[in-house]
Amino acid sequence: MSVVKINVLTVPAEQRETLEKRFASRAHAVENSDGFEWFELLRPVEGTDTYLVYTRWRDEESFQAWMEGPMKSAHQGTGTGAGDGEERPKPAASGSTLWSFEVVQQAAPKNA
């Protein structure tokens, strides 16, 4: 079954809008990756400054291929990020942790 990767981002209140705009501007950056199944950016509602970036992949190898290819390029500014001579923007998150899970069971609405 699939694997789930959840990037746990600590985002100060003054950086929330910046983070959300950056994710919106990179829309579709992962969707064409082999093995990619799902993405969600989850905003905290109350009591925390933690955003969750949920991605689901066919297998660990698909996720690692994306990490070493498109994701690495985008975060180093060699892809569609900052151009030559442009200063890279400061990260919106002040901390990041990656959680990994295997999907053991799943369910969908009966009429879906």
XYZ file of N, CA and C in Angstrom:
336
model
N 0.829 -1.195 0.000
C 0.000 0.000 0.000
C 0.871 1.256 0.000
N 0.236 2.383 -0.068
C 0.886 3.687 -0.170
C 1.661 4.068 1.082
N 2.497 5.106 0.941
C 3.175 5.718 2.079
C 2.721 7.174 2.176
N 2.675 7.666 3.398
C 2.278 9.042 3.676
C 3.460 9.755 4.306
N 3.722 10.959 3.838
C 4.754 11.812 4.408
C 4.081 13.082 4.886
N 4.299 13.425 6.140
C 3.721 14.635 6.711
C 4.870 15.514 7.182
N 5.011 16.668 6.529
C 6.015 17.631 6.934
C 5.356 18.555 7.949
N 5.868 18.567 9.165
C 5.326 19.343 10.262
C 6.114 20.650 10.332
N 5.443 21.764 10.004
C 6.109 23.061 9.924
C 5.659 23.978 11.049
N 6.602 24.506 11.794
C 6.302 25.514 12.796
C 6.341 26.863 12.095
N 5.202 27.563 12.094
C 5.082 28.811 11.345
C 4.572 29.914 12.281
N 5.411 30.910 12.559
C 4.955 32.028 13.381
C 3.756 32.726 12.732
N 2.874 33.298 13.538
C 1.645 33.925 13.038
C 1.922 34.922 11.918
N 2.985 35.701 12.034
C 3.285 36.725 11.025
C 3.777 36.138 9.695
N 4.064 34.825 9.669
C 4.549 34.181 8.448
C 3.504 33.275 7.781
N 2.331 33.140 8.390
C 1.301 32.234 7.848
C 0.912 32.604 6.417
N 0.609 33.874 6.191
C 0.192 34.304 4.853
C 1.300 34.054 3.833
N 2.545 34.313 4.217
C 3.684 34.079 3.330
C 3.767 32.609 2.952
N 3.666 31.728 3.947
C 3.738 30.286 3.686
C 2.630 29.854 2.724
N 1.415 30.279 2.994
C 0.290 29.869 2.158
C 0.425 30.397 0.729
N 0.908 31.618 0.575
C 1.125 32.168 -0.767
C 2.205 31.401 -1.510
N 3.256 31.005 -0.815
C 4.324 30.233 -1.458
C 3.814 28.879 -1.937
N 2.995 28.221 -1.112
C 2.435 26.941 -1.548
C 1.482 27.149 -2.720
N 0.684 28.214 -2.688
C -0.245 28.487 -3.788
C 0.515 28.747 -5.086
N 1.648 29.430 -5.005
C 2.414 29.757 -6.208
C 3.144 28.542 -6.777
N 3.331 27.518 -5.977
C 3.987 26.303 -6.455
C 2.964 25.228 -6.821
N 1.703 25.639 -6.915
C 0.639 24.691 -7.243
C 1.030 23.855 -8.445
N 0.783 22.592 -8.371
C 1.050 21.614 -9.432
C 2.529 21.252 -9.567
N 3.365 21.688 -8.628
C 4.793 21.378 -8.715
C 5.086 19.900 -8.461
N 4.240 19.222 -7.735
C 4.479 17.826 -7.389
C 3.557 16.871 -8.152
N 2.466 17.384 -8.678
C 1.411 16.534 -9.228
C 1.840 15.649 -10.389
N 2.871 16.020 -11.118
C 3.318 15.215 -12.257
C 4.421 14.227 -11.899
N 4.774 14.161 -10.631
C 5.830 13.242 -10.196
C 5.324 11.809 -10.200
N 6.144 10.904 -10.709
C 5.791 9.492 -10.748
C 5.535 8.981 -9.335
N 4.417 8.337 -9.129
C 4.095 7.757 -7.832
C 3.364 8.694 -6.897
N 3.203 9.967 -7.271
C 2.486 10.923 -6.425
C 1.004 10.590 -6.426
N 0.365 10.628 -5.238
C -1.057 10.314 -5.138
C -1.908 11.445 -4.550
N -1.359 12.256 -3.611
C -2.206 13.242 -2.943
C -1.367 14.301 -2.249
N -1.903 15.516 -2.144
C -1.273 16.620 -1.414
C -2.350 17.416 -0.692
N -2.046 17.840 0.533
C -2.888 18.781 1.271
C -2.001 19.644 2.149
N -2.280 20.950 2.187
C -1.661 21.860 3.137
C -2.709 22.128 4.201
N -2.412 21.757 5.439
C -3.374 21.878 6.534
C -2.991 23.038 7.447
N -3.897 24.025 7.559
C -3.695 25.207 8.404
C -4.215 24.907 9.813
N -3.460 25.283 10.852
C -3.952 25.079 12.212
C -5.155 25.985 12.488
N -6.104 25.461 13.242
C -7.311 26.221 13.556
C -7.167 26.961 14.884
N -6.632 26.271 15.870
C -6.472 26.923 17.171
C -5.443 26.186 18.014
N -4.777 26.927 18.888
C -3.904 26.323 19.877
C -2.537 25.866 19.414
N -2.157 26.135 18.150
C -0.848 25.706 17.690
C -0.391 26.589 16.535
N 0.902 26.615 16.306
C 1.458 27.331 15.152
C 2.030 26.327 14.149
N 1.496 25.106 14.170
C 2.000 24.019 13.341
C 1.102 23.762 12.129
N 1.693 23.887 10.953
C 1.044 23.497 9.700
C 1.469 22.069 9.381
N 0.603 21.329 8.697
C 0.949 19.994 8.236
C 0.881 19.981 6.713
N 1.934 19.466 6.092
C 1.971 19.287 4.648
C 1.869 17.780 4.419
N 0.702 17.344 3.940
C 0.387 15.922 3.776
C 0.609 15.532 2.324
N 1.459 14.546 2.099
C 1.594 13.975 0.761
C 1.484 12.462 0.867
N 0.934 11.870 -0.188
C 0.764 10.416 -0.241
C 1.417 9.931 -1.531
N 2.167 8.831 -1.417
C 2.962 8.298 -2.525
C 2.702 6.815 -2.714
N 2.870 6.349 -3.924
C 2.694 4.930 -4.246
C 3.626 4.068 -3.397
N 4.878 4.534 -3.212
C 5.860 3.780 -2.434
C 6.992 4.720 -2.006
N 7.836 4.233 -1.136
C 8.958 5.021 -0.613
C 9.899 5.460 -1.737
N 10.109 4.594 -2.717
C 11.020 4.918 -3.830
C 10.520 6.126 -4.621
N 9.220 6.237 -4.825
C 8.650 7.388 -5.535
C 8.894 8.673 -4.763
N 8.690 8.626 -3.459
C 8.927 9.803 -2.626
C 10.403 10.201 -2.671
N 11.298 9.235 -2.531
C 12.732 9.537 -2.538
C 13.170 10.118 -3.883
N 12.623 9.601 -4.982
C 12.955 10.129 -6.308
C 12.530 11.586 -6.418
N 11.361 11.923 -5.889
C 10.893 13.316 -5.895
C 11.779 14.192 -5.005
N 12.150 13.661 -3.836
C 13.008 14.418 -2.908
C 14.361 14.740 -3.543
N 14.931 13.783 -4.247
C 16.260 13.963 -4.837
C 16.229 14.706 -6.168
N 15.049 14.842 -6.761
C 14.931 15.509 -8.059
C 14.225 16.840 -7.951
N 12.932 16.879 -8.308
C 12.189 18.139 -8.359
C 12.174 18.931 -7.057
N 11.978 18.267 -5.916
C 11.915 18.997 -4.653
C 13.252 19.627 -4.317
N 14.323 18.892 -4.492
C 15.658 19.403 -4.181
C 15.986 20.604 -5.065
N 15.680 20.504 -6.342
C 15.928 21.609 -7.267
C 15.147 22.851 -6.876
N 13.869 22.668 -6.539
C 13.021 23.808 -6.181
C 13.526 24.508 -4.921
N 13.972 23.744 -3.935
C 14.416 24.349 -2.685
C 15.831 24.919 -2.772
N 16.591 24.528 -3.788
C 17.930 25.091 -3.970
C 17.926 26.256 -4.943
N 16.751 26.520 -5.536
C 16.658 27.640 -6.458
C 17.151 27.311 -7.853
N 17.344 26.023 -8.178
C 17.829 25.659 -9.508
C 16.690 25.254 -10.428
N 15.474 25.198 -9.880
C 14.316 24.862 -10.705
C 13.564 26.122 -11.056
N 12.293 26.174 -10.673
C 11.470 27.332 -11.001
C 11.504 28.369 -9.886
N 12.443 28.250 -8.977
C 12.544 29.188 -7.861
C 13.297 30.434 -8.262
N 14.201 30.889 -7.412
C 14.937 32.120 -7.657
C 15.829 31.985 -8.874
N 15.897 33.038 -9.643
C 16.741 33.032 -10.838
C 18.164 33.435 -10.506
N 19.016 33.470 -11.520
C 20.411 33.847 -11.316
C 20.502 35.231 -10.710
N 21.282 35.360 -9.658
C 21.504 36.644 -9.024
C 20.408 37.063 -8.063
N 19.295 36.338 -8.017
C 18.223 36.682 -7.090
C 18.515 36.076 -5.725
N 18.207 36.858 -4.687
C 18.386 36.357 -3.325
C 17.217 35.451 -2.970
N 17.515 34.307 -2.382
C 16.465 33.366 -1.995
C 15.682 33.953 -0.827
N 14.351 33.832 -0.858
C 13.559 34.362 0.254
C 13.799 33.573 1.536
N 13.652 34.260 2.647
C 13.796 33.632 3.964
C 12.674 32.620 4.160
N 12.957 31.441 4.740
C 11.901 30.451 4.981
C 10.795 31.031 5.867
N 9.553 30.665 5.568
C 8.421 31.111 6.373
C 8.319 30.297 7.659
N 8.773 29.055 7.626
C 8.708 28.175 8.796
C 9.972 28.326 9.629
N 9.812 28.243 10.945
C 10.961 28.318 11.835
C 11.454 26.938 12.251
N 10.727 25.903 11.857
C 11.136 24.537 12.170
C 10.393 23.558 11.289
N 10.982 22.376 11.091
C 10.378 21.373 10.226
C 10.768 19.974 10.690
N 9.780 19.073 10.705
C 10.000 17.668 11.034
C 9.226 16.841 10.021
N 9.810 15.738 9.556
C 9.124 14.872 8.603
C 8.673 13.599 9.302
N 7.362 13.337 9.237
C 6.791 12.104 9.756
C 6.533 11.172 8.578
N 6.746 9.879 8.756
C 6.516 8.889 7.706
C 5.591 7.789 8.214
N 4.645 7.391 7.360
C 3.680 6.360 7.717
C 3.447 5.439 6.531
N 3.077 4.215 6.800
C 2.578 3.299 5.781
C 1.070 3.219 5.944
N 0.339 3.213 4.844
C -1.109 3.071 4.896
C -1.414 1.597 5.134
N -2.082 1.306 6.228
C -2.409 -0.066 6.596
C -3.860 -0.370 6.259
N -4.728 0.614 6.469
C -6.138 0.476 6.135
C -6.613 1.791 5.562
N -7.636 1.727 4.723
C -8.228 2.955 4.200
C -9.699 2.721 3.891
N -10.453 3.800 3.823
C -11.875 3.724 3.488
C -12.242 4.985 2.724
N -13.233 4.880 1.889
C -13.766 6.006 1.139
C -15.284 5.976 1.278
N -15.935 7.105 1.032
C -17.410 7.093 1.074
C -17.969 6.048 0.106
N -19.024 5.390 0.487
C -19.591 4.311 -0.336
C -20.064 4.795 -1.693
N -20.489 6.022 -1.799
C -21.013 6.548 -3.058
C -19.989 7.332 -3.860
N -18.727 7.223 -3.490
C -17.683 7.993 -4.193
C -17.277 7.320 -5.481
